[in-house]
mmCIF file of C-alpha atoms in Angstrom:
data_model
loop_
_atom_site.group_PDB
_atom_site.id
_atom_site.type_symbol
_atom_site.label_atom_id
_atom_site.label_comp_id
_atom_site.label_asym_id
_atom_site.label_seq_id
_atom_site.Cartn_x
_atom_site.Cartn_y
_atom_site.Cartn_z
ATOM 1 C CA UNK R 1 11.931 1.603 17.924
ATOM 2 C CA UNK R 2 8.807 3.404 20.030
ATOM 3 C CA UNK R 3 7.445 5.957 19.412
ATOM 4 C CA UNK R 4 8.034 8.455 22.651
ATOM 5 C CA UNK R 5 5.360 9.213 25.233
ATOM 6 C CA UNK R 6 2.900 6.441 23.821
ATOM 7 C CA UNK R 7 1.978 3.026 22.011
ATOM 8 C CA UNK R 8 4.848 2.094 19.400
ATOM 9 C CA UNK R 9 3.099 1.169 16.647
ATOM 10 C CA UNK R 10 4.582 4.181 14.208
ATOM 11 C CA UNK R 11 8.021 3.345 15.928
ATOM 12 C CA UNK R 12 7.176 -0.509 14.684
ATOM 13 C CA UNK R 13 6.233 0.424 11.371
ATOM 14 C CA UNK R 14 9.791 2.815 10.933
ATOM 15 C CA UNK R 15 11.821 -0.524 11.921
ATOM 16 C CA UNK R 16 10.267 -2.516 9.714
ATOM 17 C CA UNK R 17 11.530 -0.170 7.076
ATOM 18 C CA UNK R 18 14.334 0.824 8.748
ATOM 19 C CA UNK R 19 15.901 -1.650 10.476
ATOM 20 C CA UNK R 20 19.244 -3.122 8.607
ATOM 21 C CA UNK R 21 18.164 -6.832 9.430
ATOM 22 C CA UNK R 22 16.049 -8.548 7.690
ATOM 23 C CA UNK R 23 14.365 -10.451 10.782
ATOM 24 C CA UNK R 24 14.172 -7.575 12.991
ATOM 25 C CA UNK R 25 12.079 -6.041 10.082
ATOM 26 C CA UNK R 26 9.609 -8.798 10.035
ATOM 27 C CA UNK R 27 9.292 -9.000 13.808
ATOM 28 C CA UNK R 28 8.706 -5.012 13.634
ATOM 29 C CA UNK R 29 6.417 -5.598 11.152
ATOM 30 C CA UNK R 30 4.727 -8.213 12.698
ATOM 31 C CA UNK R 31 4.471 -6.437 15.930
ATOM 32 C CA UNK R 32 2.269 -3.478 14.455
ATOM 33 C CA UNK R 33 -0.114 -5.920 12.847
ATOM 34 C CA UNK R 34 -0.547 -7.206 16.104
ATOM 35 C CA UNK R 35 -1.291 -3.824 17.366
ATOM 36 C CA UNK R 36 -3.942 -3.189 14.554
ATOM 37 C CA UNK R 37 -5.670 -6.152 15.119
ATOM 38 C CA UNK R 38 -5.935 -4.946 18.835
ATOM 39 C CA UNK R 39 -7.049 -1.550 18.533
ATOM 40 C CA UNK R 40 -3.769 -0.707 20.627
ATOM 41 C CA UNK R 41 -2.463 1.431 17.646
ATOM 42 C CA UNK R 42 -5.017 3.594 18.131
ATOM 43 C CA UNK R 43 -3.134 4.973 21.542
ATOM 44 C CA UNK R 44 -0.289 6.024 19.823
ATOM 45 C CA UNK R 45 0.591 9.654 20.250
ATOM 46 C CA UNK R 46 1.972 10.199 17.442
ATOM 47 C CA UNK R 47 -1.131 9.382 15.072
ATOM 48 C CA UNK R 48 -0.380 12.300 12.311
ATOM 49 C CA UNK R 49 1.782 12.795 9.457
ATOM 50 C CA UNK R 50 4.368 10.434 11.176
ATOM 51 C CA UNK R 51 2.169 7.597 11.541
ATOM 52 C CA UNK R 52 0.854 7.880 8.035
ATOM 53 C CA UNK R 53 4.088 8.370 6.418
ATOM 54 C CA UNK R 54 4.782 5.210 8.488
ATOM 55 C CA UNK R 55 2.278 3.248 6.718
ATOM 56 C CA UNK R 56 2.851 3.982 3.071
ATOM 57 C CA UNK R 57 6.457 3.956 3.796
ATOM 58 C CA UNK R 58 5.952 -0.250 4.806
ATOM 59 C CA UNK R 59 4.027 -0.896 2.222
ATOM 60 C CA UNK R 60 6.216 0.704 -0.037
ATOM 61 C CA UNK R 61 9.074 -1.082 1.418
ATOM 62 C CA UNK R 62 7.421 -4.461 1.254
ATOM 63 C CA UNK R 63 6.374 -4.189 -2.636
ATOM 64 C CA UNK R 64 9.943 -3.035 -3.517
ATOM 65 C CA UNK R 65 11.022 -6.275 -1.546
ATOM 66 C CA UNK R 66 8.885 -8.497 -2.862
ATOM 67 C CA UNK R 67 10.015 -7.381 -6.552
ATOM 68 C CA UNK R 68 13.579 -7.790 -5.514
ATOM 69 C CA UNK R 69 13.518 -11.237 -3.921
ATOM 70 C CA UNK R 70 14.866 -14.155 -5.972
ATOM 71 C CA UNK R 71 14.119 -18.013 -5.343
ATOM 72 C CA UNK R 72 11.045 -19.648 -3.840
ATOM 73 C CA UNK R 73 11.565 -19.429 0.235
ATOM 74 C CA UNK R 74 12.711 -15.273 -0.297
ATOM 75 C CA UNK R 75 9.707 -14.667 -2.431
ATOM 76 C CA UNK R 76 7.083 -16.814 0.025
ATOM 77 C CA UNK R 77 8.781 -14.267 2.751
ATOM 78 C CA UNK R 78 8.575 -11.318 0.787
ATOM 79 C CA UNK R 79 4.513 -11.982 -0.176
ATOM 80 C CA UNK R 80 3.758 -12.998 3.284
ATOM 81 C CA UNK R 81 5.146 -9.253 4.417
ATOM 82 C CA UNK R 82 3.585 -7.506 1.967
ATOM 83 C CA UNK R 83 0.399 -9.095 3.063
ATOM 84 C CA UNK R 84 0.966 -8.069 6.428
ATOM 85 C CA UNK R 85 1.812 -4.528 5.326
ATOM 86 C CA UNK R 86 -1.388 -4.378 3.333
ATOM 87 C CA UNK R 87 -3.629 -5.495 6.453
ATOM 88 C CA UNK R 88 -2.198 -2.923 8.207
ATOM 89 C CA UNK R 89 -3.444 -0.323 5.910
ATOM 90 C CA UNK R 90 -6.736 -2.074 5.907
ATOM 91 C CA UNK R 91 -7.163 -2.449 9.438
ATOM 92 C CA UNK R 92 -5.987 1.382 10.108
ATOM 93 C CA UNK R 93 -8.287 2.445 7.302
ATOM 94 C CA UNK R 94 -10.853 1.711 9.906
ATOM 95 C CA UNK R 95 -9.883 4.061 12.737
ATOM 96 C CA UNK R 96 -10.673 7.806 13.085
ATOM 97 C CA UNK R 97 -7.561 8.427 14.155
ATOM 98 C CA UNK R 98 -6.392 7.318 10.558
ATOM 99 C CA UNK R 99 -9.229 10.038 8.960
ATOM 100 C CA UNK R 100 -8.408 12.476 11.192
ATOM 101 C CA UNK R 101 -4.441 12.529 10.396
ATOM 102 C CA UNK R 102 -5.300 11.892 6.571
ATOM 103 C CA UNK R 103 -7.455 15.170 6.592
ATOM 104 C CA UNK R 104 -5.080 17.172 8.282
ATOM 105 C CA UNK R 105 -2.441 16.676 5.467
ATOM 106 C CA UNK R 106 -1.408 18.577 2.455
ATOM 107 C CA UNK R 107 -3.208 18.269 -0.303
ATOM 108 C CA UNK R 108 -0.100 18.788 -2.303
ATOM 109 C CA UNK R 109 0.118 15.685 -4.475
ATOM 110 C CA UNK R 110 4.272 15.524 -4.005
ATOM 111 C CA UNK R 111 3.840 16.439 -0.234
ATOM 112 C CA UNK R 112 1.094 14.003 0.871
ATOM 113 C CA UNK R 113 2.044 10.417 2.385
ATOM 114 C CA UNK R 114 -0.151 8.621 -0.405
ATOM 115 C CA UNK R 115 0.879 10.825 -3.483
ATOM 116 C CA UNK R 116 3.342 10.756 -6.002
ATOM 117 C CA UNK R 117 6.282 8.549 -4.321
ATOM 118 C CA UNK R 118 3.564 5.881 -2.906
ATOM 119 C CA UNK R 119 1.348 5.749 -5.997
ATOM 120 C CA UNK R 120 4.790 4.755 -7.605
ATOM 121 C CA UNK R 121 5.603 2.235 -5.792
ATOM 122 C CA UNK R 122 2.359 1.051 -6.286
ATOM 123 C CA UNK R 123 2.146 1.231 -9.904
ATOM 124 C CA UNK R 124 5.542 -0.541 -10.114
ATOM 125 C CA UNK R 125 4.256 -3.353 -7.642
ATOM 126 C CA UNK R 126 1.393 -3.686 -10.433
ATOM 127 C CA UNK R 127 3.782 -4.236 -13.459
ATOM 128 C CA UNK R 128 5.455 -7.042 -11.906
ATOM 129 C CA UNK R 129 2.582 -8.944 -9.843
ATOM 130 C CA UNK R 130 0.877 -10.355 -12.720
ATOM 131 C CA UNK R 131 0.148 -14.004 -12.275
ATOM 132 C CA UNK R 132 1.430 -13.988 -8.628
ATOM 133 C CA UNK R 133 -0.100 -14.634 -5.156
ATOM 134 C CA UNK R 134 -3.911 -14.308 -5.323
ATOM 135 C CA UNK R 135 -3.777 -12.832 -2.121
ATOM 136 C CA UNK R 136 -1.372 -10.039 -3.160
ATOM 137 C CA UNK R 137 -3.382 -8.962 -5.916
ATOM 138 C CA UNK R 138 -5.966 -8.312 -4.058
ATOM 139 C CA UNK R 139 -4.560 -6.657 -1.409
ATOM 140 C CA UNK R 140 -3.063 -4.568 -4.459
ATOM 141 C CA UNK R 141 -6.214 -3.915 -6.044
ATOM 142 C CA UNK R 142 -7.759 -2.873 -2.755
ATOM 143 C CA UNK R 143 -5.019 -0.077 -2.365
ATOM 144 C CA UNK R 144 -5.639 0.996 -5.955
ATOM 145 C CA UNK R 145 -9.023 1.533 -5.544
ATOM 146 C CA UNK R 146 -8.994 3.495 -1.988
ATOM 147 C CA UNK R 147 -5.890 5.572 -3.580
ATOM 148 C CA UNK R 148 -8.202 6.426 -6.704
ATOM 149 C CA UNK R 149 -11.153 6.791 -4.073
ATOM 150 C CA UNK R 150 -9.730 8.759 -1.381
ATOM 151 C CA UNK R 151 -6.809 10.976 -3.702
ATOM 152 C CA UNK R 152 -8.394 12.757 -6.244
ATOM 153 C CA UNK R 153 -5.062 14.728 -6.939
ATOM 154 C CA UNK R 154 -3.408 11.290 -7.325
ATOM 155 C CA UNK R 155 -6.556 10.376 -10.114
ATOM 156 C CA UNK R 156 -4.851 11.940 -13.461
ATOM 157 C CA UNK R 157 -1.314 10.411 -13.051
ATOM 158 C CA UNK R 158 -3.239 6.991 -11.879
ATOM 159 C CA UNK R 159 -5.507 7.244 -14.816
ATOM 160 C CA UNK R 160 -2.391 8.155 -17.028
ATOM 161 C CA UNK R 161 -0.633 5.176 -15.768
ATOM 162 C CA UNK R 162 -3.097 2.761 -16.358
ATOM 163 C CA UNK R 163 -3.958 3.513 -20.084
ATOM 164 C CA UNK R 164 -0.524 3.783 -21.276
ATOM 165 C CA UNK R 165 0.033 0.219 -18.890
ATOM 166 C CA UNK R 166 -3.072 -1.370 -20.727
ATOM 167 C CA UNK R 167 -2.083 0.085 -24.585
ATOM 168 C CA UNK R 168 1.665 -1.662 -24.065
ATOM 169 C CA UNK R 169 -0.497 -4.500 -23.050
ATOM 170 C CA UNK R 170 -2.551 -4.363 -25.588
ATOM 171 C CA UNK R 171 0.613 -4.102 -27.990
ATOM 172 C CA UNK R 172 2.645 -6.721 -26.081
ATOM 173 C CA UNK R 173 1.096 -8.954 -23.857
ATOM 174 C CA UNK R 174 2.945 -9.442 -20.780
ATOM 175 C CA UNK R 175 2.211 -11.834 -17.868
ATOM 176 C CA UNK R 176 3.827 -9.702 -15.558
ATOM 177 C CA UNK R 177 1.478 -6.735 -15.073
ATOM 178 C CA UNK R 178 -1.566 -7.441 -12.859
ATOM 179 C CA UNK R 179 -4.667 -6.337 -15.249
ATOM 180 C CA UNK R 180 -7.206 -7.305 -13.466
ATOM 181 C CA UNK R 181 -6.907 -4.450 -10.711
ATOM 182 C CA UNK R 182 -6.693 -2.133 -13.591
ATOM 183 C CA UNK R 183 -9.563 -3.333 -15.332
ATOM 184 C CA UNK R 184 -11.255 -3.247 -12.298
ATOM 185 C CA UNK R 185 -10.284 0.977 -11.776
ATOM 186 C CA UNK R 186 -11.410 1.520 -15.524
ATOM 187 C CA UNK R 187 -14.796 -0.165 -14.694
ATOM 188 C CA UNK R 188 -15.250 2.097 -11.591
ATOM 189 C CA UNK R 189 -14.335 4.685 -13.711
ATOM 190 C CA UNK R 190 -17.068 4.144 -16.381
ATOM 191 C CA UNK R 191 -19.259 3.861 -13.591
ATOM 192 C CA UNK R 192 -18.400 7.393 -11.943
ATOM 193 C CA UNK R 193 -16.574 5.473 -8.814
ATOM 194 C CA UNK R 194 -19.617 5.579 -6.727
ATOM 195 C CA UNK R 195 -18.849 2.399 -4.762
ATOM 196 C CA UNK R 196 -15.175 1.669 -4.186
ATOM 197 C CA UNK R 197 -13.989 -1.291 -3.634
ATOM 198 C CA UNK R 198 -12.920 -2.863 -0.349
#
């Protein structure tokens, strides 16, 4: 589950994808949180494409859970995880280390850790989180807005997404998709994006 040679907070983040039990995923989980909040993470030798792959793979993981889970105590659960995979992001956002490895990938949309696969999963998290946790939303609405931020070659599908998401809205209401992030993007948008949102 550790990464070799150093901290094991992109071995922590693999098992919480990885792992085939559900509690050992959690704990995983839980366990690289714990090294965010610390600053520990930061040691790990592996900070790179690994440890960013690692990231958007758990949140990835945790929206496709929490669209799967059926009756009250799963989905609790499966919100409270995808909370914890969205602090990590926020919390790692704040460490050079996190830059650093982000600059020093491709900027091929399909090759990048935060292109095409992630801003999927995102955009699928979106149609089914409408009138959800409050929390989750925005934790969702954060990562939309760095992805738009930070990914400009991510910026026409995203932008493609959300009008066609908000014309079948438009068309048919539904109270699954979560607007208000996407509202929020074409607002920023209008506005040039000079001040994402946090």
């Amino acid at each position: 589950m550790a990464s070799s040679g150093g901290n094991p907070f992109t071995g922590f983040l693999q098992a919480a994808v990885n792992d085939p039990q559900a509690p050992a995923r959690a704990d995983a989980l839980a366990s690289a949180h714990k090294l965010c909040v610390s600053g520990e993470a930061r040691d790990d030798s592996e900070w790179g494409r690994p440890t960013l792959e690692a990231i958007a793979e758990a949140l990835s993981f945790s929206w496709l859970e929490a669209g799967r889970a059926k009756g009250k105590a799963d989905k609790e659960q499966a919100t409270k995880l995808a909370k914890i995979s969205h602090e990590v992001l926020f919390l790692a956002l704040r460490f050079p280390e996190f830059e650093a490895a982000l600059s020093a990938c491709s900027s091929e949309l399909a090759a990048h850790p935060f292109g095409e696969a992630f801003t999927s999963a995102l955009a699928t998290r979106l149609e089914f989180a409408g009138g959800g946790d409050e929390d989750e939303l925005a934790h969702l609405r954060g990562v939309l807005h760095w992805v738009y931020a930070t990914q400009p070659r991510a910026r026409p599908h995203l932008r493609a997404w959300i009008g066609t998401s908000l014309a079948q809205f438009a068309r048919q209401p539904s109270k699954r998709l979560a607007v208000a992030p996407l509202l929020d993007v074409v607002a920023l948008i209008a506005h040039g994006f000079s001040q994402p949102a946090a």
